[in-house]
GROMACS .gro file of N, CA and C in nm:
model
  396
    1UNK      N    1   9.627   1.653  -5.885
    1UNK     CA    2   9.490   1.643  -5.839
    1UNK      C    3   9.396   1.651  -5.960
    2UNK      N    4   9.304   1.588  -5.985
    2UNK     CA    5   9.191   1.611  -6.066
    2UNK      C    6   9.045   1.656  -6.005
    3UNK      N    7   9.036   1.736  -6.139
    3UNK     CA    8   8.930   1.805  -6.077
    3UNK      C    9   8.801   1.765  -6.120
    4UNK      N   10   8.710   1.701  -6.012
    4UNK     CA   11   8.575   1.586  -6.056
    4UNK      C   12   8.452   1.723  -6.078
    5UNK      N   13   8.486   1.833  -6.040
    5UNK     CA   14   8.343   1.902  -5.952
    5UNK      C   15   8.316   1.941  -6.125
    6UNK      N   16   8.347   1.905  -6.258
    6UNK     CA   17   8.268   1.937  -6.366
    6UNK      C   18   8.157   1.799  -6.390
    7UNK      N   19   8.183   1.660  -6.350
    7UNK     CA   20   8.172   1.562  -6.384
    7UNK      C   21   8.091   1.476  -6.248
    8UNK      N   22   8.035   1.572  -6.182
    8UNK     CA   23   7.983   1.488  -6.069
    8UNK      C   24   7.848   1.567  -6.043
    9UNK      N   25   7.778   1.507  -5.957
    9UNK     CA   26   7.654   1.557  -5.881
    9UNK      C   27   7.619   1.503  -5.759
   10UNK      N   28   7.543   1.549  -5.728
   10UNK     CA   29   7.540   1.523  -5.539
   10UNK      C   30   7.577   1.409  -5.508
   11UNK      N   31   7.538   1.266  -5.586
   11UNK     CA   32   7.583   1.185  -5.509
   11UNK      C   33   7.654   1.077  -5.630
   12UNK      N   34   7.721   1.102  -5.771
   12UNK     CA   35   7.764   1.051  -5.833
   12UNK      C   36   7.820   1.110  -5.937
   13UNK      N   37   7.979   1.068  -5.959
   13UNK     CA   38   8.125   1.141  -5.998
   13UNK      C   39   8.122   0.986  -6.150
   14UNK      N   40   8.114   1.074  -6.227
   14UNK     CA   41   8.156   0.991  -6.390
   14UNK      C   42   8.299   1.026  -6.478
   15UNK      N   43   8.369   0.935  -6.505
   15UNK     CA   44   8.504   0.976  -6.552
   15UNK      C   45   8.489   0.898  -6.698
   16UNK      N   46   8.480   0.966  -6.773
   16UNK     CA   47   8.523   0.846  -6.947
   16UNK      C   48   8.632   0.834  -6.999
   17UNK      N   49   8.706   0.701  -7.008
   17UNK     CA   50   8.840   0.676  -7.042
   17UNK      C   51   8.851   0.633  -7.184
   18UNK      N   52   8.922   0.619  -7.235
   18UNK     CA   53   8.954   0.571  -7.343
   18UNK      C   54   9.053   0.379  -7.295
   19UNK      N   55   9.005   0.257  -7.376
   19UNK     CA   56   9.033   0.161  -7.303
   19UNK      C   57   9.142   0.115  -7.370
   20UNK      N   58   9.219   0.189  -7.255
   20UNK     CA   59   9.437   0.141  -7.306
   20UNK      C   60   9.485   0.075  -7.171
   21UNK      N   61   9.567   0.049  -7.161
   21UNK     CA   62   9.670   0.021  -7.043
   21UNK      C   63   9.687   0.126  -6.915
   22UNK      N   64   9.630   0.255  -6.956
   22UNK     CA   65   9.676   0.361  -6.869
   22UNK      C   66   9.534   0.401  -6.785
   23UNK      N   67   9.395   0.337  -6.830
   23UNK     CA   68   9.296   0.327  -6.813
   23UNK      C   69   9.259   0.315  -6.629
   24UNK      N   70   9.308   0.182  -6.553
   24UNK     CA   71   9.302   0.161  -6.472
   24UNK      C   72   9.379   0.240  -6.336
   25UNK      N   73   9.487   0.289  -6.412
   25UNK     CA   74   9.541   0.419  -6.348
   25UNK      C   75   9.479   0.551  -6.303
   26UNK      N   76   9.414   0.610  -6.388
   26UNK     CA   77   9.303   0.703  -6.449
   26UNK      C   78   9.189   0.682  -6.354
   27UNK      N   79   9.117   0.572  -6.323
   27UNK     CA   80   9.040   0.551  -6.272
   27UNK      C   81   9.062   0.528  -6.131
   28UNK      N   82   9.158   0.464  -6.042
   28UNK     CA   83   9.226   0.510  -5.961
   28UNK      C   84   9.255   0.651  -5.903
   29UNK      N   85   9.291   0.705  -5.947
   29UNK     CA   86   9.344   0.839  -5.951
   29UNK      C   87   9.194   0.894  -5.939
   30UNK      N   88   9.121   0.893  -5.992
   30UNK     CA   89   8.974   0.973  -6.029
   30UNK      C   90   8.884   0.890  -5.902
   31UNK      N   91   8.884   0.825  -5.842
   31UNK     CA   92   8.809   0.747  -5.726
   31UNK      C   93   8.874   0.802  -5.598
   32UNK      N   94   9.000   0.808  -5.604
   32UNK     CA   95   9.066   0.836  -5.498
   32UNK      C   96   9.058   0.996  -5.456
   33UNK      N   97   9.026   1.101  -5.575
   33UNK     CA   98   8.984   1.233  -5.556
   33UNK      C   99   8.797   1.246  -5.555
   34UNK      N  100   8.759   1.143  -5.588
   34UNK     CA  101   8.621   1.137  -5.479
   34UNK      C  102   8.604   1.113  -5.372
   35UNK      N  103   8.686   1.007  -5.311
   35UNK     CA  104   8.684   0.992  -5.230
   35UNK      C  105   8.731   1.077  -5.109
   36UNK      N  106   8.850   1.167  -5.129
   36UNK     CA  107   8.877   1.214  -5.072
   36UNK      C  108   8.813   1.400  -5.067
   37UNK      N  109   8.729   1.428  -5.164
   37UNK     CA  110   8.630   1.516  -5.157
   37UNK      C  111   8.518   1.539  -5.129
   38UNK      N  112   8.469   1.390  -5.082
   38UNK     CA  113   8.345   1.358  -5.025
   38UNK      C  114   8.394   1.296  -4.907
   39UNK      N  115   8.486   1.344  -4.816
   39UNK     CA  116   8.534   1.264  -4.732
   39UNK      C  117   8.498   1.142  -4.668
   40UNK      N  118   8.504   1.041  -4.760
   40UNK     CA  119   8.458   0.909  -4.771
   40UNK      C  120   8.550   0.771  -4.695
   41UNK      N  121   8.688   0.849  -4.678
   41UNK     CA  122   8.770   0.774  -4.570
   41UNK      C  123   8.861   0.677  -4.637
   42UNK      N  124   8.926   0.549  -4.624
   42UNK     CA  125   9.008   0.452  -4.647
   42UNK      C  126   8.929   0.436  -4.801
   43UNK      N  127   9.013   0.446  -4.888
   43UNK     CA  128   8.939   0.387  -5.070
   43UNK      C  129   9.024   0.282  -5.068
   44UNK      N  130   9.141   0.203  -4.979
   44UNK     CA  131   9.192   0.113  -5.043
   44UNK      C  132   9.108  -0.018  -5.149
   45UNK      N  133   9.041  -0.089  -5.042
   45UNK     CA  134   8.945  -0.149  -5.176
   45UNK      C  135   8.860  -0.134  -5.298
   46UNK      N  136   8.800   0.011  -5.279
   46UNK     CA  137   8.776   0.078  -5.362
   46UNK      C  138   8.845   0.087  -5.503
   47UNK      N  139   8.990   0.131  -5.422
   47UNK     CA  140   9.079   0.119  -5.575
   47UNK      C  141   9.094  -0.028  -5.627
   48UNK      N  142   9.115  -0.110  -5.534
   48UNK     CA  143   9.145  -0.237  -5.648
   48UNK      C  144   9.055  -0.288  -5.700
   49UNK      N  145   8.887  -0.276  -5.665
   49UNK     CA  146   8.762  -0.230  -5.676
   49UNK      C  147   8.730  -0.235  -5.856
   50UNK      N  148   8.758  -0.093  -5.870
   50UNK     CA  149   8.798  -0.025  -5.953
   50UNK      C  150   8.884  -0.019  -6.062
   51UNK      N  151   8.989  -0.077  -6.053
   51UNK     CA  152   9.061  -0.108  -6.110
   51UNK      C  153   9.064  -0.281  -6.195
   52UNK      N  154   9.014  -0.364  -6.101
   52UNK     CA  155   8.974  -0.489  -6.134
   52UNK      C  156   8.891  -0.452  -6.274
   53UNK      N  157   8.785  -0.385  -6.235
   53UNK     CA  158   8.631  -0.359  -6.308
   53UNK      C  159   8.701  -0.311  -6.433
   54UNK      N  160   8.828  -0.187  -6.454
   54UNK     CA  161   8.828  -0.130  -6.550
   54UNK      C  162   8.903  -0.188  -6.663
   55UNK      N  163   9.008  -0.298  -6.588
   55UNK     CA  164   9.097  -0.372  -6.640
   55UNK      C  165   9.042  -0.447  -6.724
   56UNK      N  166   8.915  -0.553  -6.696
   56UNK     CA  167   8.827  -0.634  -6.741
   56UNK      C  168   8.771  -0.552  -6.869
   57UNK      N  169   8.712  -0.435  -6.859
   57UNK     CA  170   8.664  -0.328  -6.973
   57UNK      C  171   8.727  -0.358  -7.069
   58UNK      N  172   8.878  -0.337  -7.049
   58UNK     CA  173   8.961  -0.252  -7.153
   58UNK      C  174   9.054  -0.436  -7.216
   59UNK      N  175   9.046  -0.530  -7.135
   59UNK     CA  176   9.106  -0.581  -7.191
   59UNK      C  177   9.037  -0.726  -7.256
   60UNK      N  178   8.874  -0.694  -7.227
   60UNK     CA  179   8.823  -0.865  -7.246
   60UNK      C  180   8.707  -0.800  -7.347
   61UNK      N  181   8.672  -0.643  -7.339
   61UNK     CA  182   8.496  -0.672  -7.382
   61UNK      C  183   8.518  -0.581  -7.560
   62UNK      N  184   8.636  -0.544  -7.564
   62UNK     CA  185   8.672  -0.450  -7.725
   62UNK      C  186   8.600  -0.339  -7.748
   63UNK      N  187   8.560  -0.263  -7.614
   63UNK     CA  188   8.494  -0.156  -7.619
   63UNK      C  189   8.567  -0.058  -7.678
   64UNK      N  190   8.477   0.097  -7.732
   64UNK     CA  191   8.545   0.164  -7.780
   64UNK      C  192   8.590   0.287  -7.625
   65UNK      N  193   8.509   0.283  -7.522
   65UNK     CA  194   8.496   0.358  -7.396
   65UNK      C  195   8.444   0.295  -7.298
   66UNK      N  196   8.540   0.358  -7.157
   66UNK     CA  197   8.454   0.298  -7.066
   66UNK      C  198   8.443   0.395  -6.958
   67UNK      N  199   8.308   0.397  -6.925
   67UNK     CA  200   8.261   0.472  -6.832
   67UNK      C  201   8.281   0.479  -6.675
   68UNK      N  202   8.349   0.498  -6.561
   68UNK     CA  203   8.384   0.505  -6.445
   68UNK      C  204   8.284   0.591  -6.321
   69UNK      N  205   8.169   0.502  -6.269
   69UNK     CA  206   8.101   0.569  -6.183
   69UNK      C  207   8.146   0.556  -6.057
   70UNK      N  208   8.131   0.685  -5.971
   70UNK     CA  209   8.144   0.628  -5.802
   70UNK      C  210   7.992   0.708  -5.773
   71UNK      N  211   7.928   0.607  -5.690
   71UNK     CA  212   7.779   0.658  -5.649
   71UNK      C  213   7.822   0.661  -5.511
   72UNK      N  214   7.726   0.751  -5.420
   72UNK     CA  215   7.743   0.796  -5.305
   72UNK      C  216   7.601   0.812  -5.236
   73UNK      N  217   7.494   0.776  -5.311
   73UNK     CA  218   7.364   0.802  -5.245
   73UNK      C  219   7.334   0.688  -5.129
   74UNK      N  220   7.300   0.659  -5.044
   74UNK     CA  221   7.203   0.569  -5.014
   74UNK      C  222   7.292   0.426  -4.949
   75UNK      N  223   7.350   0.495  -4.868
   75UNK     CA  224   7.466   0.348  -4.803
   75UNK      C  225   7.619   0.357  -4.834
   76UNK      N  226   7.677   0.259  -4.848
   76UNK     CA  227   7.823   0.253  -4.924
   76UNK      C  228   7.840   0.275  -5.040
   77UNK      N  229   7.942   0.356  -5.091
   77UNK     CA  230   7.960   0.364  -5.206
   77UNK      C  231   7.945   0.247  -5.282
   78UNK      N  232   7.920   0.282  -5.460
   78UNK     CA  233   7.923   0.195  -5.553
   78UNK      C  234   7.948   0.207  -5.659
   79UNK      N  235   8.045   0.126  -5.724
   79UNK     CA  236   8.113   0.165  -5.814
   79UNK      C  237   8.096   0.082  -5.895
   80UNK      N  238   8.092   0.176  -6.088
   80UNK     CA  239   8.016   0.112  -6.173
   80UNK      C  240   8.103   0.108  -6.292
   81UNK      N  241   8.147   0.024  -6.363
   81UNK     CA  242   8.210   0.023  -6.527
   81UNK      C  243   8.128   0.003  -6.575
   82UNK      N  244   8.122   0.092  -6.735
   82UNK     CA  245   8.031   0.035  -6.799
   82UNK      C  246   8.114   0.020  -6.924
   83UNK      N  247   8.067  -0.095  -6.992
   83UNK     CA  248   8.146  -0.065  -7.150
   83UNK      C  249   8.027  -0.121  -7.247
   84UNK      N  250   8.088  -0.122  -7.361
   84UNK     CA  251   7.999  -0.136  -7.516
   84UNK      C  252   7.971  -0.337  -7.538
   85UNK      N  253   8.018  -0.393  -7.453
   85UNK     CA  254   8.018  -0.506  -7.473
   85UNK      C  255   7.888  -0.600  -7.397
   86UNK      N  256   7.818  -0.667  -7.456
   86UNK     CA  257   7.701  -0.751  -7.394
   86UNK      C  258   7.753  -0.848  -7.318
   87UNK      N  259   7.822  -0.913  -7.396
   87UNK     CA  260   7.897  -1.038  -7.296
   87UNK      C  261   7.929  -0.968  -7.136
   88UNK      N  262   7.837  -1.084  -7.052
   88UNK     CA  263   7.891  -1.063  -6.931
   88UNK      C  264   7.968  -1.158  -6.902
   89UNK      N  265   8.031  -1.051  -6.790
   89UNK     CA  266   8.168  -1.108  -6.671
   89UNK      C  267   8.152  -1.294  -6.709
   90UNK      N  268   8.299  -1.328  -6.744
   90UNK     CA  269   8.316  -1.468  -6.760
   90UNK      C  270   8.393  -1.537  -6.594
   91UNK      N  271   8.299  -1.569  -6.513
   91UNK     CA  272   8.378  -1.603  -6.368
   91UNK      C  273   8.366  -1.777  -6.365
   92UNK      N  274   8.551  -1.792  -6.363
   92UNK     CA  275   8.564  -1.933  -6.388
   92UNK      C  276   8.590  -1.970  -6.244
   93UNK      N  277   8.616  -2.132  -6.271
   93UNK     CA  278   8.640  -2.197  -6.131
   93UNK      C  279   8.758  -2.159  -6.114
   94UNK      N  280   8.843  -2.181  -5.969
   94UNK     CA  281   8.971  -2.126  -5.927
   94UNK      C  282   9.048  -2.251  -6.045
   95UNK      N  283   9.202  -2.175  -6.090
   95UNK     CA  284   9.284  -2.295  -6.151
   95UNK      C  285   9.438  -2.236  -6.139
   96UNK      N  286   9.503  -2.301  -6.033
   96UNK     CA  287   9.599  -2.257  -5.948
   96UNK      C  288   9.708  -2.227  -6.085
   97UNK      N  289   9.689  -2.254  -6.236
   97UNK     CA  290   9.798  -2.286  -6.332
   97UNK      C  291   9.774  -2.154  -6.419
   98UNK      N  292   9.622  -2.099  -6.434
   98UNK     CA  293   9.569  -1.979  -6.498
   98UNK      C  294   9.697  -1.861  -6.503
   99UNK      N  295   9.681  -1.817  -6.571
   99UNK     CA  296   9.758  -1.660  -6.551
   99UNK      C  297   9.672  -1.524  -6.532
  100UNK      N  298   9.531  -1.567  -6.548
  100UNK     CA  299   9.442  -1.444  -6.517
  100UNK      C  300   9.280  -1.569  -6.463
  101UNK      N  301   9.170  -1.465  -6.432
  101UNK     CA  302   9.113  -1.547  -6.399
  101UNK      C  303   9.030  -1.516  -6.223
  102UNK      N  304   9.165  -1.465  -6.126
  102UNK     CA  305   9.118  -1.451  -6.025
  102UNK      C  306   9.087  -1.287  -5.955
  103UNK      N  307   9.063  -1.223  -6.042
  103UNK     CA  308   8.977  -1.087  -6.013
  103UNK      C  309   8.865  -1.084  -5.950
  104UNK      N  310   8.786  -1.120  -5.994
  104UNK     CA  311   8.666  -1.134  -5.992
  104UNK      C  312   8.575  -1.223  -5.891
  105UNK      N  313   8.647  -1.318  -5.905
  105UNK     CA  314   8.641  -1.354  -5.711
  105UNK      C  315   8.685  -1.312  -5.583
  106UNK      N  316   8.816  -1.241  -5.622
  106UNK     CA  317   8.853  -1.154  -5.551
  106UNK      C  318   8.810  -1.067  -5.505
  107UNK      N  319   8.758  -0.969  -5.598
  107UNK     CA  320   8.638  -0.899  -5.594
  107UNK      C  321   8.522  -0.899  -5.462
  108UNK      N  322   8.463  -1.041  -5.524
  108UNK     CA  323   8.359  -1.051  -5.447
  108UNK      C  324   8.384  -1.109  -5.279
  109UNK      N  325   8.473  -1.161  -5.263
  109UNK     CA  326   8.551  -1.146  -5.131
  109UNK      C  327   8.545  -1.027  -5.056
  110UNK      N  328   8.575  -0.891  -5.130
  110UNK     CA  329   8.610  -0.749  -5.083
  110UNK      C  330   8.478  -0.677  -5.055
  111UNK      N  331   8.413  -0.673  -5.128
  111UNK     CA  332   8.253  -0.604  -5.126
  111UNK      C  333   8.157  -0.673  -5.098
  112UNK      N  334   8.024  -0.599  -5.069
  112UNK     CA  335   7.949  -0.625  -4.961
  112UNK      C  336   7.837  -0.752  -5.084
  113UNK      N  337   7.851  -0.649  -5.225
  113UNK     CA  338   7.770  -0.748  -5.342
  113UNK      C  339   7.827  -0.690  -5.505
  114UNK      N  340   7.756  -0.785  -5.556
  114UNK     CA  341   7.835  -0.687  -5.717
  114UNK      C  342   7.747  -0.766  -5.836
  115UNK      N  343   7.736  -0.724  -5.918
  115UNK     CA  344   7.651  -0.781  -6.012
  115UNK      C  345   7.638  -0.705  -6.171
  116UNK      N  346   7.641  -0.743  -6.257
  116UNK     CA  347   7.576  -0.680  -6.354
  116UNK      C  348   7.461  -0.591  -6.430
  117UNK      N  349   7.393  -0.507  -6.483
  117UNK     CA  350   7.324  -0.484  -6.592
  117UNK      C  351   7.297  -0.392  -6.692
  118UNK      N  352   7.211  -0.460  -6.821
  118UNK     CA  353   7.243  -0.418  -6.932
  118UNK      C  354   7.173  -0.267  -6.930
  119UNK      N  355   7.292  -0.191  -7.017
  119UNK     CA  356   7.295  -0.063  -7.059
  119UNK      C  357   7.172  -0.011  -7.191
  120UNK      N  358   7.040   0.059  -7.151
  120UNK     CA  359   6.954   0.084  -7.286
  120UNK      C  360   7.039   0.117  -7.418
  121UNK      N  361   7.149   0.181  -7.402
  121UNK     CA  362   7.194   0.187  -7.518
  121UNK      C  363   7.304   0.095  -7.623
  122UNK      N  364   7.297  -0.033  -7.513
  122UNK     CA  365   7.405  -0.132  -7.558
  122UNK      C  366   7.492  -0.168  -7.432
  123UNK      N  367   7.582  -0.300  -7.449
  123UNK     CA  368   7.642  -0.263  -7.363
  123UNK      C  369   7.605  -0.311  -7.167
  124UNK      N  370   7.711  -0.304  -7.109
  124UNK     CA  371   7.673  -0.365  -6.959
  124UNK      C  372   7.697  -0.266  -6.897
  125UNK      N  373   7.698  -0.240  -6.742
  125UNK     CA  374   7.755  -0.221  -6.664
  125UNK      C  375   7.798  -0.335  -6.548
  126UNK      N  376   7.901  -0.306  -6.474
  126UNK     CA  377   7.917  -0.417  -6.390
  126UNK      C  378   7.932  -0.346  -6.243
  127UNK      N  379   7.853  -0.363  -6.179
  127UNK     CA  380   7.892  -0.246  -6.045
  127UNK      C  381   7.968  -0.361  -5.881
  128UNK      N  382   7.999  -0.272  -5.794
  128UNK     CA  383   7.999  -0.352  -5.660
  128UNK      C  384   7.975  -0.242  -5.567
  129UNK      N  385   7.903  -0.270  -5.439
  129UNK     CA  386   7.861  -0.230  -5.358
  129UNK      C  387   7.971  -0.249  -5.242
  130UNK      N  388   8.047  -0.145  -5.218
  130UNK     CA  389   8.145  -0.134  -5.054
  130UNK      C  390   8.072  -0.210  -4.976
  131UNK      N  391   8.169  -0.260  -4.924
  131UNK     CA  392   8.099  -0.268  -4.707
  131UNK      C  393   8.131  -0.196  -4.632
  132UNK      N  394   8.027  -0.154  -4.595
  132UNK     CA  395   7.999  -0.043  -4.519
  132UNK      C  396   8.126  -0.026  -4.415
   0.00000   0.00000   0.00000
């Protein structure tokens, strides 16, 4: 179990990873004990959610950290990566031959909306909004 209650506030839980392979795990794991401490119910999409978002971090933008929000104020949860990189999300057309590529539409299939923006100190975030 991990313990969020140093790293959270009433209505938003922050986890900082370091961006390796074990990253998206981590973040998983850390969504799924919000979720289930804010008794927030089924996280399945959530996690792949989440995991999509962190994967993208750690393996496209050469950040040195990436930041893992779950917000809880004001409707469905929403969940936020942020990393050191400006370049936003590259979302291509479908190409049945790709080996990566279809996250991110996927994505937006699952949640209610999702979108980008830039971080004052550098840097993006990329969030998505549950359905309710």
């Amino acid at each position: 179990m991990i313990d969020i209650n140093a790293r959270t506030h009433a209505t938003a839980a922050t986890l900082v990873l370091a961006p390796t392979d074990r990253a998206p795990a981590a973040a998983r794991a850390f969504l799924s004990e919000v979720f289930r401490q804010r008794g927030l119910g089924d996280d399945y999409v959530a996690r792949l959610v989440i995991t999509e978002l962190v994967t993208n971090a750690y393996r496209h933008t050469g950040t040195k950290m990436i930041v893992a929000l779950v917000r809880t104020e004001n409707g469905p949860p929403v969940i936020e990566v942020w990393d050191q990189c400006d370049r936003l999300p590259d979302v291509r057309p479908a190409d049945q031959t790709a080996e990566s590529g279809r996250g991110l539409p996927m994505l937006s299939m699952l949640v209610h909306e999702w979108g980008t923006r830039p971080l004052v100190e550098g840097g993006k975030a990329v969030w998505a909004r549950l359905i309710a």
